[in-house]
Structures are given as C-alpha cells and as structure tokens.
CSV table of C-alpha atoms in Angstrom, one decimal:
chain,number,residue,atom,x,y,z
A,270,UNK,CA,27.4,-36.4,-33.6
A,271,UNK,CA,28.5,-33.7,-31.1
A,272,UNK,CA,27.8,-34.2,-27.4
A,273,UNK,CA,25.6,-31.4,-25.9
A,274,UNK,CA,27.3,-29.6,-23.1
A,275,UNK,CA,25.1,-29.7,-19.9
A,276,UNK,CA,23.7,-26.4,-18.7
A,277,UNK,CA,24.1,-25.2,-15.1
A,278,UNK,CA,20.5,-26.2,-14.5
A,279,UNK,CA,21.3,-29.7,-15.7
A,280,UNK,CA,24.2,-29.9,-13.3
A,281,UNK,CA,22.0,-28.7,-10.4
A,282,UNK,CA,19.3,-31.2,-11.2
A,283,UNK,CA,21.8,-34.0,-11.4
A,284,UNK,CA,23.4,-33.2,-8.0
A,285,UNK,CA,19.9,-32.9,-6.4
A,286,UNK,CA,19.0,-36.3,-7.9
A,287,UNK,CA,22.3,-37.8,-6.7
A,288,UNK,CA,23.0,-36.6,-3.2
A,289,UNK,CA,25.8,-39.2,-2.8
A,290,UNK,CA,27.8,-37.9,-5.7
A,291,UNK,CA,30.4,-36.0,-3.7
A,292,UNK,CA,30.6,-38.8,-1.2
A,293,UNK,CA,31.4,-41.3,-4.0
A,294,UNK,CA,33.8,-38.8,-5.6
A,295,UNK,CA,35.5,-37.1,-2.7
A,296,UNK,CA,38.5,-36.0,-4.8
A,297,UNK,CA,36.2,-34.0,-7.1
A,298,UNK,CA,34.8,-32.2,-4.1
A,299,UNK,CA,38.2,-31.5,-2.7
A,300,UNK,CA,39.5,-30.0,-6.0
A,301,UNK,CA,36.5,-27.8,-6.8
A,302,UNK,CA,37.2,-24.1,-6.7
A,303,UNK,CA,34.5,-21.4,-6.5
A,304,UNK,CA,34.7,-17.6,-6.4
A,305,UNK,CA,35.3,-16.0,-3.0
A,306,UNK,CA,32.1,-14.1,-2.0
A,307,UNK,CA,34.0,-10.9,-1.1
A,308,UNK,CA,37.4,-11.2,-2.9
A,309,UNK,CA,38.7,-11.8,-6.4
A,310,UNK,CA,40.4,-15.1,-5.6
A,311,UNK,CA,39.0,-18.6,-5.8
A,312,UNK,CA,38.5,-20.9,-2.8
A,313,UNK,CA,37.5,-24.5,-2.3
A,314,UNK,CA,33.9,-25.5,-2.0
A,315,UNK,CA,34.5,-26.5,1.7
A,316,UNK,CA,35.9,-23.0,2.5
A,317,UNK,CA,32.9,-21.4,0.8
A,318,UNK,CA,30.6,-23.5,3.0
A,319,UNK,CA,32.5,-22.4,6.1
A,320,UNK,CA,32.2,-18.7,5.1
A,321,UNK,CA,28.5,-19.2,4.5
A,322,UNK,CA,28.1,-20.8,7.9
A,323,UNK,CA,30.0,-18.0,9.6
A,324,UNK,CA,27.8,-15.4,7.9
A,325,UNK,CA,24.7,-17.2,9.1
A,326,UNK,CA,26.1,-17.4,12.6
A,327,UNK,CA,26.9,-13.7,12.5
A,328,UNK,CA,23.3,-12.9,11.5
A,329,UNK,CA,22.0,-15.1,14.4
A,330,UNK,CA,24.3,-13.3,16.8
A,331,UNK,CA,22.8,-9.9,15.7
A,332,UNK,CA,19.3,-11.3,16.1
A,333,UNK,CA,20.1,-12.7,19.6
A,334,UNK,CA,21.7,-9.3,20.6
A,335,UNK,CA,18.5,-7.6,19.5
A,336,UNK,CA,16.3,-10.0,21.5
A,337,UNK,CA,18.5,-9.5,24.6
A,338,UNK,CA,18.3,-5.7,24.1
A,339,UNK,CA,14.5,-5.8,23.8
A,340,UNK,CA,14.3,-8.1,26.8
A,341,UNK,CA,16.4,-5.8,28.9
A,342,UNK,CA,14.3,-2.8,27.8
A,343,UNK,CA,11.1,-4.6,28.6
A,344,UNK,CA,12.4,-5.6,32.1
A,345,UNK,CA,13.3,-1.9,32.7
A,346,UNK,CA,9.9,-0.8,31.7
A,347,UNK,CA,8.2,-3.4,33.8
A,348,UNK,CA,10.2,-2.3,36.9
A,349,UNK,CA,9.3,1.4,36.2
A,350,UNK,CA,5.6,0.6,35.7
A,351,UNK,CA,5.7,-1.3,39.1
A,352,UNK,CA,7.2,1.8,40.7
A,353,UNK,CA,4.5,4.0,39.0
A,354,UNK,CA,1.8,1.7,40.3
A,355,UNK,CA,3.2,1.9,43.8
A,356,UNK,CA,3.3,5.7,43.7
A,357,UNK,CA,-0.3,5.9,42.6
A,358,UNK,CA,-1.3,3.6,45.5
A,359,UNK,CA,0.7,5.7,48.0
A,360,UNK,CA,-0.7,9.0,46.8
A,361,UNK,CA,-3.0,10.4,49.5
A,362,UNK,CA,-4.5,13.2,47.4
A,363,UNK,CA,-6.7,11.9,44.5
A,364,UNK,CA,-6.4,15.3,42.8
A,365,UNK,CA,-2.7,14.7,42.3
A,366,UNK,CA,-3.1,11.4,40.5
A,367,UNK,CA,-3.8,12.8,36.9
A,368,UNK,CA,-0.5,14.7,36.9
A,369,UNK,CA,1.4,11.8,38.4
A,370,UNK,CA,0.1,9.5,35.6
A,371,UNK,CA,1.1,11.9,32.8
A,372,UNK,CA,4.5,12.8,34.2
A,373,UNK,CA,5.6,9.3,35.0
A,374,UNK,CA,4.5,7.7,31.7
A,375,UNK,CA,6.2,10.5,29.8
A,376,UNK,CA,9.5,9.6,31.6
A,377,UNK,CA,9.1,5.9,31.4
A,378,UNK,CA,8.4,5.8,27.6
A,379,UNK,CA,10.6,8.8,26.8
A,380,UNK,CA,7.8,10.5,24.9
A,381,UNK,CA,7.5,14.1,23.9
A,382,UNK,CA,3.8,14.2,24.8
A,383,UNK,CA,1.4,12.3,27.1
A,384,UNK,CA,-2.1,13.7,27.3
A,385,UNK,CA,-4.9,12.8,29.8
A,386,UNK,CA,-8.5,14.0,29.3
A,387,UNK,CA,-11.3,13.1,31.8
A,388,UNK,CA,-15.0,13.8,31.6
A,389,UNK,CA,-17.8,13.1,34.1
A,390,UNK,CA,-15.2,13.4,36.8
A,391,UNK,CA,-14.3,16.2,39.3
A,392,UNK,CA,-10.6,16.9,39.0
A,393,UNK,CA,-7.9,19.4,38.3
A,394,UNK,CA,-7.4,21.4,35.1
A,395,UNK,CA,-6.3,20.7,32.4
A,396,UNK,CA,-7.2,17.1,32.8
A,397,UNK,CA,-11.0,17.5,33.2
A,398,UNK,CA,-12.5,19.1,30.2
A,399,UNK,CA,-15.5,19.0,27.9
A,400,UNK,CA,-14.2,17.0,25.0
A,401,UNK,CA,-17.4,16.7,23.0
A,402,UNK,CA,-19.5,13.7,22.2
A,403,UNK,CA,-17.4,12.5,19.2
A,404,UNK,CA,-14.4,11.9,21.4
A,405,UNK,CA,-16.5,10.2,24.1
A,406,UNK,CA,-18.0,7.8,21.6
A,407,UNK,CA,-14.6,7.1,20.1
A,408,UNK,CA,-13.1,6.3,23.6
A,409,UNK,CA,-16.1,4.1,24.6
A,410,UNK,CA,-15.8,2.2,21.3
A,411,UNK,CA,-12.1,1.3,22.0
A,412,UNK,CA,-12.1,-2.3,23.2
A,413,UNK,CA,-8.3,-2.4,22.9
A,414,UNK,CA,-5.8,0.5,22.7
A,415,UNK,CA,-5.5,2.2,19.3
A,416,UNK,CA,-2.0,2.4,17.8
A,417,UNK,CA,-1.3,4.0,14.5
A,418,UNK,CA,-1.1,7.3,12.6
A,419,UNK,CA,-2.0,10.4,14.5
A,420,UNK,CA,-4.2,11.6,11.7
A,421,UNK,CA,-6.6,8.6,12.1
A,422,UNK,CA,-7.6,9.6,15.7
A,423,UNK,CA,-9.7,12.5,16.9
A,424,UNK,CA,-7.2,12.9,19.8
A,425,UNK,CA,-4.6,14.3,17.4
A,426,UNK,CA,-5.9,17.8,18.1
A,427,UNK,CA,-4.7,17.5,21.7
A,428,UNK,CA,-1.1,17.0,20.5
A,429,UNK,CA,1.6,19.1,18.7
A,430,UNK,CA,1.5,19.1,14.9
A,431,UNK,CA,4.8,17.2,14.9
A,432,UNK,CA,3.1,14.1,16.3
A,433,UNK,CA,3.2,11.3,13.7
A,434,UNK,CA,1.9,8.3,15.6
A,435,UNK,CA,0.0,7.8,18.8
A,436,UNK,CA,-1.6,5.3,21.2
A,437,UNK,CA,-5.1,6.0,22.6
A,438,UNK,CA,-6.1,4.1,25.7
A,439,UNK,CA,-9.7,4.3,26.9
A,440,UNK,CA,-10.2,4.7,30.7
A,441,UNK,CA,-13.2,3.0,32.1
A,442,UNK,CA,-14.3,1.2,35.3
A,443,UNK,CA,-13.3,-2.4,35.5
A,444,UNK,CA,-15.9,-4.4,33.5
A,445,UNK,CA,-17.5,-1.2,32.3
A,446,UNK,CA,-18.4,-0.1,28.8
A,447,UNK,CA,-18.6,3.7,28.8
A,448,UNK,CA,-15.2,5.5,29.1
A,449,UNK,CA,-14.8,8.3,31.5
A,450,UNK,CA,-11.5,9.4,30.0
A,451,UNK,CA,-8.7,8.7,27.5
A,452,UNK,CA,-4.9,8.6,27.8
A,453,UNK,CA,-2.9,9.4,24.7
A,454,UNK,CA,0.8,8.8,24.1
A,455,UNK,CA,2.2,10.7,21.2
A,456,UNK,CA,5.4,10.3,19.3
A,457,UNK,CA,7.2,12.2,16.5
A,458,UNK,CA,8.3,8.9,15.0
A,459,UNK,CA,5.7,7.4,12.6
A,460,UNK,CA,7.0,3.9,13.5
A,461,UNK,CA,6.7,4.2,17.3
A,462,UNK,CA,3.1,3.2,17.4
A,463,UNK,CA,1.8,1.0,14.6
A,464,UNK,CA,-1.4,-1.0,14.0
A,465,UNK,CA,0.5,-4.4,14.1
A,466,UNK,CA,2.2,-3.9,17.5
A,467,UNK,CA,1.2,-5.7,20.7
A,468,UNK,CA,-1.0,-3.7,23.1
A,469,UNK,CA,-0.8,-5.8,26.3
A,470,UNK,CA,1.5,-3.3,28.0
A,471,UNK,CA,-0.8,-0.4,27.0
A,472,UNK,CA,-4.0,-2.3,28.1
A,473,UNK,CA,-2.4,-2.9,31.5
A,474,UNK,CA,-1.5,0.8,31.8
A,475,UNK,CA,-5.1,1.6,31.0
A,476,UNK,CA,-6.5,-0.7,33.7
A,477,UNK,CA,-4.1,0.6,36.3
A,478,UNK,CA,-4.7,4.3,35.5
A,479,UNK,CA,-8.5,3.7,35.4
A,480,UNK,CA,-8.5,2.1,38.8
A,481,UNK,CA,-6.5,4.9,40.3
A,482,UNK,CA,-8.6,7.6,38.7
A,483,UNK,CA,-11.8,6.0,40.2
A,484,UNK,CA,-10.8,7.8,43.4
A,485,UNK,CA,-11.9,11.1,41.8
A,486,UNK,CA,-15.5,11.8,42.5
A,487,UNK,CA,-18.1,11.6,39.7
A,488,UNK,CA,-19.2,14.9,38.4
A,489,UNK,CA,-22.9,14.3,39.0
A,490,UNK,CA,-22.3,13.3,42.6
A,491,UNK,CA,-20.1,16.3,43.2
A,492,UNK,CA,-22.8,18.6,41.7
A,493,UNK,CA,-25.5,17.2,44.0
A,494,UNK,CA,-23.3,17.4,47.1
C-alpha cells in the first residue's frame, strides 16, 4: 500500500495545528530553504522572515512620511487661515472684504478658481448678483459644505469648463437658516473635492467669511435709506 504524499494544504494545516513544531525541531527550521522574493537564489526561512519584516517597515515608513507631510500641510493652512482671519478683522472698508476673501483663499488652497456670490446684500460687483431662486434654495439647503463633482452643483456655471470638482459653502448668519451667499472653490482635479472628504476646515471658513460679510448692509435696509 503506497503512502499518500501530503499536499501543501495538508502541510499548512499541520503547522497551524502544531505551533511548537519548529521549536521542537529547530534543525529543520534552520535547514529550510525558500525562494528569494526578488532573486533566483534560495534563502533560509529566517532570512525570508527578515526580508518580510523589512518590507513591512518600509511600508510603515512611507505611511508615516505621508502623515507627517499632511500634518505639515495642515499646519501651514491653519496658520494662513489665521492670517486671513486677522486681515478680515483689520479691514476698515466692508466693501473690500469680498475681494479679500476670494483672493486669499485662492492663494491659500492654490486653486484656479474661487467664486463668491452674494444676494440680499449691498456690495461691489461682481460679488453681489441676482443668482436666481434655484441657487438660493440650493445654498439654504446646505447644512454642511458640498464636496464632489462640479456637474452635480448649480454653481458649476460660475466656473470654467475645465473645473472637475468643487466645494460649495453656504454663507448665512450664525444660527440662521437662509443663506445670503455662497462661496465656491473649484479645482481641475476630480479628486480634489470628493463626497467622502472631511469638511470641518470648509465649515470653519464658511463661518468666518459669513461673520465678516455681515458688515455689508442688507439690500432692503439700503433701499429704504
């Protein structure tokens, strides 16, 4: 009666069921040879484990480098936003605030387009415009900033045709429901603004911009004056 040769699966199951095998047979472990992952020669099982650990360490190093890079970038943005906030507070002319918001945000985030549209406010062109009821309802319905494809937002018509993704930030009084404007950040990269990204930074920008733009007189009040 011939003895059946164990399959690789049988060997794997045996080793899993007997974790002390190599401890009890240390010589077998020392003499095992396995293919090198990147070369044609064979190496010991111990060497193979060391190469695997080195590869995992290298992956962790790359991930750590990415985290440090992102942390550095976030710190830079935070400092620039603080400077932007200080400039808005120091601006004596409320009519200059819309341009200051657009220009600074475009530089901070290195974007090809930042658009600000206001309604029910008295302010300089081209920021104060009649945008239509559809846009007003859309902005008022935004409880958090919209991030995603440009084609899915009515604000896409404000931007160049090359814009692939955008962020729409409603501008409203603190605690208010109805928006009096909308800030739009546009990017040619479809992956710059996505639906799964965090929006805390954008929400903070919206609150700061909204508070600063409250210095502009309401349109109704201006008409009655």
